CSV table of C-alpha atoms in Angstrom, one decimal:
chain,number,residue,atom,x,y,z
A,1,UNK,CA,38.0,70.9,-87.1
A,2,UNK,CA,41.6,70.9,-88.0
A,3,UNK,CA,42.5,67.3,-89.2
A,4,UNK,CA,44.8,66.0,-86.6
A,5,UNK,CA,44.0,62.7,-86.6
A,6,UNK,CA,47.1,60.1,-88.0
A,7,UNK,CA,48.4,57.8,-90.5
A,8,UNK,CA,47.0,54.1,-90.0
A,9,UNK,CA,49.6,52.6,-87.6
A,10,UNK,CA,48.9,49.0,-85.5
A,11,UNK,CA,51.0,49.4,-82.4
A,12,UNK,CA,51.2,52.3,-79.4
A,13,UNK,CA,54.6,52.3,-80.3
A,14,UNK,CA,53.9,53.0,-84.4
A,15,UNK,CA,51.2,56.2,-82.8
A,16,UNK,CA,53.3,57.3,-80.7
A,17,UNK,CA,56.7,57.6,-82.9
A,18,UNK,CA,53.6,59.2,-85.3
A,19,UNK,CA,52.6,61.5,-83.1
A,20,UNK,CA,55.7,62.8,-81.7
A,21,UNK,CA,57.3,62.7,-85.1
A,22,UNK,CA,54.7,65.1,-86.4
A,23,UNK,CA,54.4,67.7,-83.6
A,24,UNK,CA,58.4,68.1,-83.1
A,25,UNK,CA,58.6,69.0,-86.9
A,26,UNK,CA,55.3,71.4,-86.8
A,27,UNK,CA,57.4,72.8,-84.0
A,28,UNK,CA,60.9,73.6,-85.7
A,29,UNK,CA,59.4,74.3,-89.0
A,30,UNK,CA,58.4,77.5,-87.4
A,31,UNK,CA,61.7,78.6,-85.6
A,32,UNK,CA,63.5,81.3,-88.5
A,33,UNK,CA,60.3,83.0,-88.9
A,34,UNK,CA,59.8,83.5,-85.0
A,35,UNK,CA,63.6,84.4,-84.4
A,36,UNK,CA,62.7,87.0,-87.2
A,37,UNK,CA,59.5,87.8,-85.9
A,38,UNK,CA,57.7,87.8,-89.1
A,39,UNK,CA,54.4,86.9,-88.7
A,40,UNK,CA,52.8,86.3,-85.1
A,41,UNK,CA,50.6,83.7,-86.6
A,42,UNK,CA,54.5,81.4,-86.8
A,43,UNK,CA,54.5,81.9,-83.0
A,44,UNK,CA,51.5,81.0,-82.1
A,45,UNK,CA,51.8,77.9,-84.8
A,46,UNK,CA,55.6,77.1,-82.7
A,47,UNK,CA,53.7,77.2,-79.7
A,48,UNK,CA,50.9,74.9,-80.6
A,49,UNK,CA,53.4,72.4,-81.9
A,50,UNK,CA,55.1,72.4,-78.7
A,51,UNK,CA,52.3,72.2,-76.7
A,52,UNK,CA,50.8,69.3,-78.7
A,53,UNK,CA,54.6,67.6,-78.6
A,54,UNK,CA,54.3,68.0,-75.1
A,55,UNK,CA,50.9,65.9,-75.1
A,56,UNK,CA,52.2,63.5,-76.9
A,57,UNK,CA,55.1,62.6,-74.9
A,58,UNK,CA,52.5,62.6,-71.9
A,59,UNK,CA,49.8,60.4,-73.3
A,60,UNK,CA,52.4,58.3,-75.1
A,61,UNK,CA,54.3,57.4,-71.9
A,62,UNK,CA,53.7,53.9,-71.6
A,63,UNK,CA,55.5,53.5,-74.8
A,64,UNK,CA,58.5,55.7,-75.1
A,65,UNK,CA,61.7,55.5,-74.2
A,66,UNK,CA,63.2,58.9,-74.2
A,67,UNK,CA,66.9,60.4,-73.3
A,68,UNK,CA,67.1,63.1,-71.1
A,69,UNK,CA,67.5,66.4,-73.2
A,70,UNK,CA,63.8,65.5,-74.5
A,71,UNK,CA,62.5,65.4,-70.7
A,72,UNK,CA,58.5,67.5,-70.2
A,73,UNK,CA,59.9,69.9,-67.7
A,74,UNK,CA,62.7,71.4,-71.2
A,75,UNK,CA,59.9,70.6,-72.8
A,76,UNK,CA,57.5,72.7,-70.9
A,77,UNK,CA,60.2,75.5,-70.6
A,78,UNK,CA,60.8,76.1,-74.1
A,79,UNK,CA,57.0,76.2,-74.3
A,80,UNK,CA,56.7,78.9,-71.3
A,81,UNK,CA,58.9,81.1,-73.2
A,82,UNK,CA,57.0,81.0,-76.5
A,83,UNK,CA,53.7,81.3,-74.5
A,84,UNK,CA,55.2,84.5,-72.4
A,85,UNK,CA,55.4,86.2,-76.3
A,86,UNK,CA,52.0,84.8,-77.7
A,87,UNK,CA,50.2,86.2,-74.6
A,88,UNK,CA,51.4,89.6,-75.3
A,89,UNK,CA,50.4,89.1,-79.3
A,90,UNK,CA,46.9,87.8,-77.7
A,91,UNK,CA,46.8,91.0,-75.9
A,92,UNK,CA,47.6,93.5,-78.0
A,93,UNK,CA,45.4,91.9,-81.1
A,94,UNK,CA,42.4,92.0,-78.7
A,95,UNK,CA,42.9,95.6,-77.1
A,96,UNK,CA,43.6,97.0,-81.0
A,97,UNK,CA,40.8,94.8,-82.7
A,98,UNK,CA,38.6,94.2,-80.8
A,99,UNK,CA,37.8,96.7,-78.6
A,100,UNK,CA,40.1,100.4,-79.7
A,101,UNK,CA,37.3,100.9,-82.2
A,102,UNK,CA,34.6,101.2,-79.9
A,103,UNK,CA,35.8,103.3,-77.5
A,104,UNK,CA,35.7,107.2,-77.2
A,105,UNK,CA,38.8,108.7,-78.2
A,106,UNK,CA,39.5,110.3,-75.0
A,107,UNK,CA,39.8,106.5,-74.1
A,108,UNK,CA,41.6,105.4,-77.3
A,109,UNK,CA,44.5,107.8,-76.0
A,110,UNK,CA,44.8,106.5,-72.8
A,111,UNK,CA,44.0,103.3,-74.3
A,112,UNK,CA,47.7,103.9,-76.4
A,113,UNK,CA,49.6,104.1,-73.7
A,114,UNK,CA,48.7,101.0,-72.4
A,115,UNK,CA,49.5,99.5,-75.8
A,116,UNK,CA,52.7,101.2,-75.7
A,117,UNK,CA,53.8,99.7,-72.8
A,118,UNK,CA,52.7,96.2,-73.9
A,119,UNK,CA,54.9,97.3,-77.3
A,120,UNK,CA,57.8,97.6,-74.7
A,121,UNK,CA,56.8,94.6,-72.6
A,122,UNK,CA,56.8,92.3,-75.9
A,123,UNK,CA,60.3,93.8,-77.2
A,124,UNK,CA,61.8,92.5,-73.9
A,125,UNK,CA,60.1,89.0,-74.3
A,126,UNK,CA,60.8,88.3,-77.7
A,127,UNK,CA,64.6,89.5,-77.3
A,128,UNK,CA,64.1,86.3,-74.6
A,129,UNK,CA,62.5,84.5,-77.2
A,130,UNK,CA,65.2,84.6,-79.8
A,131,UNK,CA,67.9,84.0,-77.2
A,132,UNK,CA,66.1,80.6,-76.2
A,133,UNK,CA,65.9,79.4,-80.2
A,134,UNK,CA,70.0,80.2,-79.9
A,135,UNK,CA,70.9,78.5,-77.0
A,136,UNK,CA,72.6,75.2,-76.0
A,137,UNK,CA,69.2,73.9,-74.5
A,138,UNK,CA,67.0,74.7,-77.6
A,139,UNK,CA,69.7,73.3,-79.8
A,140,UNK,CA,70.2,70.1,-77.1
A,141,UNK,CA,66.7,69.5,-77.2
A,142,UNK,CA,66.7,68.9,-81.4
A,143,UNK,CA,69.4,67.5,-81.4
A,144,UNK,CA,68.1,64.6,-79.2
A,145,UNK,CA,64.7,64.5,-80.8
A,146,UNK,CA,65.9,64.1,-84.4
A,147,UNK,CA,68.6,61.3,-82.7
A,148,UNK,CA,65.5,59.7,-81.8
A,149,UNK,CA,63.7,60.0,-84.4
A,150,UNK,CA,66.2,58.8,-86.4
A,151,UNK,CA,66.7,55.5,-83.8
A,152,UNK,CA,63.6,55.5,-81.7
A,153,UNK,CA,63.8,53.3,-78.8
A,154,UNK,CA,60.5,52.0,-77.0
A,155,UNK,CA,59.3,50.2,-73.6
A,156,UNK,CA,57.8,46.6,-73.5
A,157,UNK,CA,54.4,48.0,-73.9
A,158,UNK,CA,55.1,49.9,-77.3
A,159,UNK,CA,54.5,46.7,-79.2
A,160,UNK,CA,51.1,45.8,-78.2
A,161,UNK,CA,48.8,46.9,-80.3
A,162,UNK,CA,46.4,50.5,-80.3
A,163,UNK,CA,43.2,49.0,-80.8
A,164,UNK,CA,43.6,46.8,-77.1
A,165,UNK,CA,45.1,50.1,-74.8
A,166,UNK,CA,43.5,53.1,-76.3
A,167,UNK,CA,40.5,53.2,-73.9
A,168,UNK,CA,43.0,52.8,-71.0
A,169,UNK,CA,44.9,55.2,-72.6
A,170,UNK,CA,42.3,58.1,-73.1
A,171,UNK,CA,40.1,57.3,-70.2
A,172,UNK,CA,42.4,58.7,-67.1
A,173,UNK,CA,42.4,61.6,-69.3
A,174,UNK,CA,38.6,61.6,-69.5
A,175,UNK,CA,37.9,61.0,-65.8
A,176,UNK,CA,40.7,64.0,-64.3
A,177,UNK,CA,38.5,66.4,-66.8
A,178,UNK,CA,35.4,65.0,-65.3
A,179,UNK,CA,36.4,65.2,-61.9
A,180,UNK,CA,38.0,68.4,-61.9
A,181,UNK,CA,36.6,70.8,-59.2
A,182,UNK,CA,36.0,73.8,-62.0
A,183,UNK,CA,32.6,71.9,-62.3
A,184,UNK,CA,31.5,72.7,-58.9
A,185,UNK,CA,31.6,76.9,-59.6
A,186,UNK,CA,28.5,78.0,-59.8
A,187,UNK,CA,26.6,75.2,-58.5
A,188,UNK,CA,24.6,74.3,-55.1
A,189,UNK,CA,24.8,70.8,-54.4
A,190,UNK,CA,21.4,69.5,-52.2
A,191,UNK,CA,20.5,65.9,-51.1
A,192,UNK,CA,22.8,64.8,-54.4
A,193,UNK,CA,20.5,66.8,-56.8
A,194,UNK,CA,22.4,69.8,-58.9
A,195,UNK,CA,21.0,73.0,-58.8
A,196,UNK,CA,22.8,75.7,-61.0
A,197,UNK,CA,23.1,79.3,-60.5
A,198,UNK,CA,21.0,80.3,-63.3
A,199,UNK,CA,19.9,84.0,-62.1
A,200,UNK,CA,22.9,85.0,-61.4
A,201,UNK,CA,23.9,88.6,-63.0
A,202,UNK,CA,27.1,90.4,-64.1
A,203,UNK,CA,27.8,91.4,-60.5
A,204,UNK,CA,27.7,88.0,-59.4
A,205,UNK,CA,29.6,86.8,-62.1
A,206,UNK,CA,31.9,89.1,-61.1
A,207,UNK,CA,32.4,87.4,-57.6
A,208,UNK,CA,32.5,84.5,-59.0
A,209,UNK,CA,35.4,85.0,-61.4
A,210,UNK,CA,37.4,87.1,-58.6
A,211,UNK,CA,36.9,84.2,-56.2
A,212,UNK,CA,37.6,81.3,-58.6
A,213,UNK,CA,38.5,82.3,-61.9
A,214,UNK,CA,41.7,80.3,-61.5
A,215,UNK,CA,40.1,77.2,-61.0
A,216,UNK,CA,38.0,78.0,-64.1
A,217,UNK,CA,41.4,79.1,-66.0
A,218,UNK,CA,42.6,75.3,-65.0
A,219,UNK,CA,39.9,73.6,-66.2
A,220,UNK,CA,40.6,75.3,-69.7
A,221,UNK,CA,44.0,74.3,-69.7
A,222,UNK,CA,43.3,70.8,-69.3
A,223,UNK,CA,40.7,70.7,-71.5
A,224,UNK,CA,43.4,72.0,-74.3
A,225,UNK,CA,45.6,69.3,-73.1
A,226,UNK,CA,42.7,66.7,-73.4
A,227,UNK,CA,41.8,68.4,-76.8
A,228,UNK,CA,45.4,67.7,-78.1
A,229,UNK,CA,45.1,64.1,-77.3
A,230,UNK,CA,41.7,63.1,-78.2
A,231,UNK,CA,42.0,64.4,-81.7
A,232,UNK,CA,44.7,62.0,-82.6
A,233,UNK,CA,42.4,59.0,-82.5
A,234,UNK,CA,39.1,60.8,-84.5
A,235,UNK,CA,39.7,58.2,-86.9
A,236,UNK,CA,39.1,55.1,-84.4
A,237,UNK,CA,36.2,56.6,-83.3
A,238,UNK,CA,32.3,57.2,-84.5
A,239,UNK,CA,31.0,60.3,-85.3
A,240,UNK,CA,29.7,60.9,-81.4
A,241,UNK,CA,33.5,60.6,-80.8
A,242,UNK,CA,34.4,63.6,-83.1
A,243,UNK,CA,31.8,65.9,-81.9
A,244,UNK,CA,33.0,65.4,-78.0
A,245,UNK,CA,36.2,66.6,-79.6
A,246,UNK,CA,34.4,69.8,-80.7
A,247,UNK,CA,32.5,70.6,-77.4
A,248,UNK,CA,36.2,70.4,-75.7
A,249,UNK,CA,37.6,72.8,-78.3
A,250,UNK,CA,34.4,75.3,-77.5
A,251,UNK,CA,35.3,74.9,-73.8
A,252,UNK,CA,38.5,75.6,-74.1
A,253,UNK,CA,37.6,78.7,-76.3
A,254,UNK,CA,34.9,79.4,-73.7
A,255,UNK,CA,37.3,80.0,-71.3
A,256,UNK,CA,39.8,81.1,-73.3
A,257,UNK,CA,37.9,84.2,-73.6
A,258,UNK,CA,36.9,84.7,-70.2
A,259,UNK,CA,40.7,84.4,-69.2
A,260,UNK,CA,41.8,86.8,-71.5
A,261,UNK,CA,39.2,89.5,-71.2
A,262,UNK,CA,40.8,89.5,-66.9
A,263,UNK,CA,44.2,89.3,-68.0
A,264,UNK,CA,43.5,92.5,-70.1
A,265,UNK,CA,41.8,94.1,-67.2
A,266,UNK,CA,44.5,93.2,-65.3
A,267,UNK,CA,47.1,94.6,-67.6
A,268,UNK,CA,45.2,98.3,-67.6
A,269,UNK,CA,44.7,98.1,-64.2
A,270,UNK,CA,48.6,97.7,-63.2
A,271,UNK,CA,49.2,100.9,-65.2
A,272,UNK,CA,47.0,103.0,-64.1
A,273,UNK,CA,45.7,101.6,-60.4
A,274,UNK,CA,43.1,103.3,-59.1
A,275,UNK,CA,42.4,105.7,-61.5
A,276,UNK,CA,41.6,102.8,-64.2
A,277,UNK,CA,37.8,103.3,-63.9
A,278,UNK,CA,38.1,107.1,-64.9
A,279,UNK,CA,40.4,106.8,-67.5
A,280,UNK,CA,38.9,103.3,-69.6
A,281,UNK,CA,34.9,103.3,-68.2
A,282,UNK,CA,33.9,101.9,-71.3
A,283,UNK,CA,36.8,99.4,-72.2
A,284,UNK,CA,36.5,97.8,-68.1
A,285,UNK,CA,32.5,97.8,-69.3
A,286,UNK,CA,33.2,95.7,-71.7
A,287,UNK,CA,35.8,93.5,-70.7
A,288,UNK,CA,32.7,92.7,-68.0
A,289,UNK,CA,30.1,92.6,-70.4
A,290,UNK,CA,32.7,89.7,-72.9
A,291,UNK,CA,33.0,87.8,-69.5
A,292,UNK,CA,29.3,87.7,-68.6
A,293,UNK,CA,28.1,86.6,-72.2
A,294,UNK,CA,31.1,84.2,-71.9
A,295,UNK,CA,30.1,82.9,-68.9
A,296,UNK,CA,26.6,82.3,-70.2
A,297,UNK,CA,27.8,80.4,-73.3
A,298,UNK,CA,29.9,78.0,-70.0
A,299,UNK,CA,26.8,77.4,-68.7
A,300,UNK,CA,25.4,75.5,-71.9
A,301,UNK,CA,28.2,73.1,-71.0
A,302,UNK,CA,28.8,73.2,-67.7
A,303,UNK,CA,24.9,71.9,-67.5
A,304,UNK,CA,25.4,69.4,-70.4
A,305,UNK,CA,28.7,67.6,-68.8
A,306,UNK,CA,27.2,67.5,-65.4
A,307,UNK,CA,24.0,65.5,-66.4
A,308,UNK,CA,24.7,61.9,-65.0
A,309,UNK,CA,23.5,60.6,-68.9
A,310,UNK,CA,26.5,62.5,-70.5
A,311,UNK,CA,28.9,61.4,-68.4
A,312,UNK,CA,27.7,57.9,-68.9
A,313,UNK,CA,27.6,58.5,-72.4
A,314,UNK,CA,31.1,59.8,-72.9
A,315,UNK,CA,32.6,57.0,-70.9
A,316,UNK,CA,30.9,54.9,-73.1
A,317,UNK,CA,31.8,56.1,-76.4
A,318,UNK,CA,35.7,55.9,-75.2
A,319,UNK,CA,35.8,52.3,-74.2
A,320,UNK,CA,34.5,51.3,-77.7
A,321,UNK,CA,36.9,52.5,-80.8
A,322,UNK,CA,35.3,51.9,-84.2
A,323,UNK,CA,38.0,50.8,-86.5
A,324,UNK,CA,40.8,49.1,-85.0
């Protein structure tokens, strides 16, 4: 797991001027290199900062005291942007990795001109790209951060310390990914007793996913955002602690997959409607087939975090930190 626990600090205020300190820098270290489109992997590494800047700002927001051009929703535009690009780099690495080589080559032609469009499609985004890492907002929203940085300024609860708010702190977070109604796909509830749709075969995965993949997509997204914000307090936590951490990162790579492999569809589809079937059988096959074994790998989870014991057990684990 990548280390992103922090330094030793006492109060919410020292973690969170930590944490936002360290995910703002990950974040602009990466800018020349994107603006240059070097390498994708500095896009997706911009992204990931900004996204985990952004969950810090959130999870930190009892403590912080933050001037406007900082706000989530520049925050969460800036991150949009970079996200439209990495999509397309997602895309295109899948449908040219993963799956060109198995196809016939009749499909690997028509298979090209999908990846020509998405060439064109990603020209377009990252000229929308570099035009945001130039602009007055982009430039604004350093600006303030460094300012702050430089003279952080906190609210009343910033000086208490860590060790007596982090449960309260993590446990919202904990309970909205428990609750979430992604749980309930796939499941017949009875006289309060669970029982999962084990038997269930690609077709009716299928439905499923059609029906309610965006609930499912959801879930994934605030499991990353859960992720983010758990791993910054492995450290004040016992082992059990870290490997909850790594069952949300295998959810969210779970579902990861199954999002991508229908976005993908969903991309060849738009180009060539209804005769998609005839022109890519075997890459549609096999978007299926990475979403049904996907799907099976969900259930593995989705059984484990329903089970009243788990549950219990997670709640559990939160409310007592180890070392502080």
């Amino acid at each position: 797991m990548e280390n992103n626990a922090l330094p030793k600090a006492q109060t919410l205020g020292e973690w969170a001027y930590l944490a936002v300190e360290k995910h703002f820098h990950k974040t602009i270290k990466y800018e020349s290199d994107v603006i240059g489109d070097r390498d994708p992997e500095d896009l997706h590494q911009m992204r990931v900062g900004i996204r985990r800047l952004r969950s810090a700002m959130d999870g930190f927001a009892p403590a912080l005291d933050l001037p406007k051009a900082t706000q989530d929703k520049k925050v969460a535009k800036i991150g949009q942007i970079l996200g439209e690009l990495r999509d397309l780099d997602v895309l295109r690495e899948a449908l040219e990795e993963k799956y060109r080589p198995d196809l016939p080559k009749s499909e690997q032609k028509s298979l090209d001109k999908v990846l020509n469009r998405l060439a064109k499609q990603r020209q377009q985004t990252l000229l929308q790209v570099q035009s945001l890492l130039n602009s007055p907002l982009y430039q604004e929203f350093k600006q303030a951060w460094e300012k702050w940085l430089h003279q952080p300024k906190y609210q009343v609860m910033a000086e208490f310390p860590i060790g007596d708010l982090l449960p309260s702190l993590l446990l919202p977070l904990i309970s909205k990914w428990l609750l979430h109604p992604a749980w309930l796909i796939g499941i017949e509830v009875k006289a309060g007793e669970i029982d999962f749709l084990t038997e269930l075969g690609r077709d009716g995965v299928e439905d499923i996913l059609t029906a309610q993949g965006e609930i499912l997509h959801s879930l994934r997204k605030q499991t990353k955002r859960s992720r983010y914000q758990l791993e910054l307090f492995v450290e004040s936590y016992d082992a059990h602690y870290a490997e909850i951490v790594q069952d949300f990162k295998a959810i969210q790579t779970i579902l990861g997959d199954i999002q991508d492999s229908e976005v993908l569809g969903a991309f060849v589809t738009n180009i060539f409607q209804s005769a998609t079937k005839s022109k890519l059988p075997t890459l549609m096959n096999q978007l299926a087939e990475t979403r049904y074994q996907s799907w099976q790998e969900w259930q593995v989870f989705h059984q484990k975090y329903l089970q009243s014991a788990t549950k219990q057990n997670l709640l559990q684990t939160i409310i007592q930190p180890q070392n502080n």
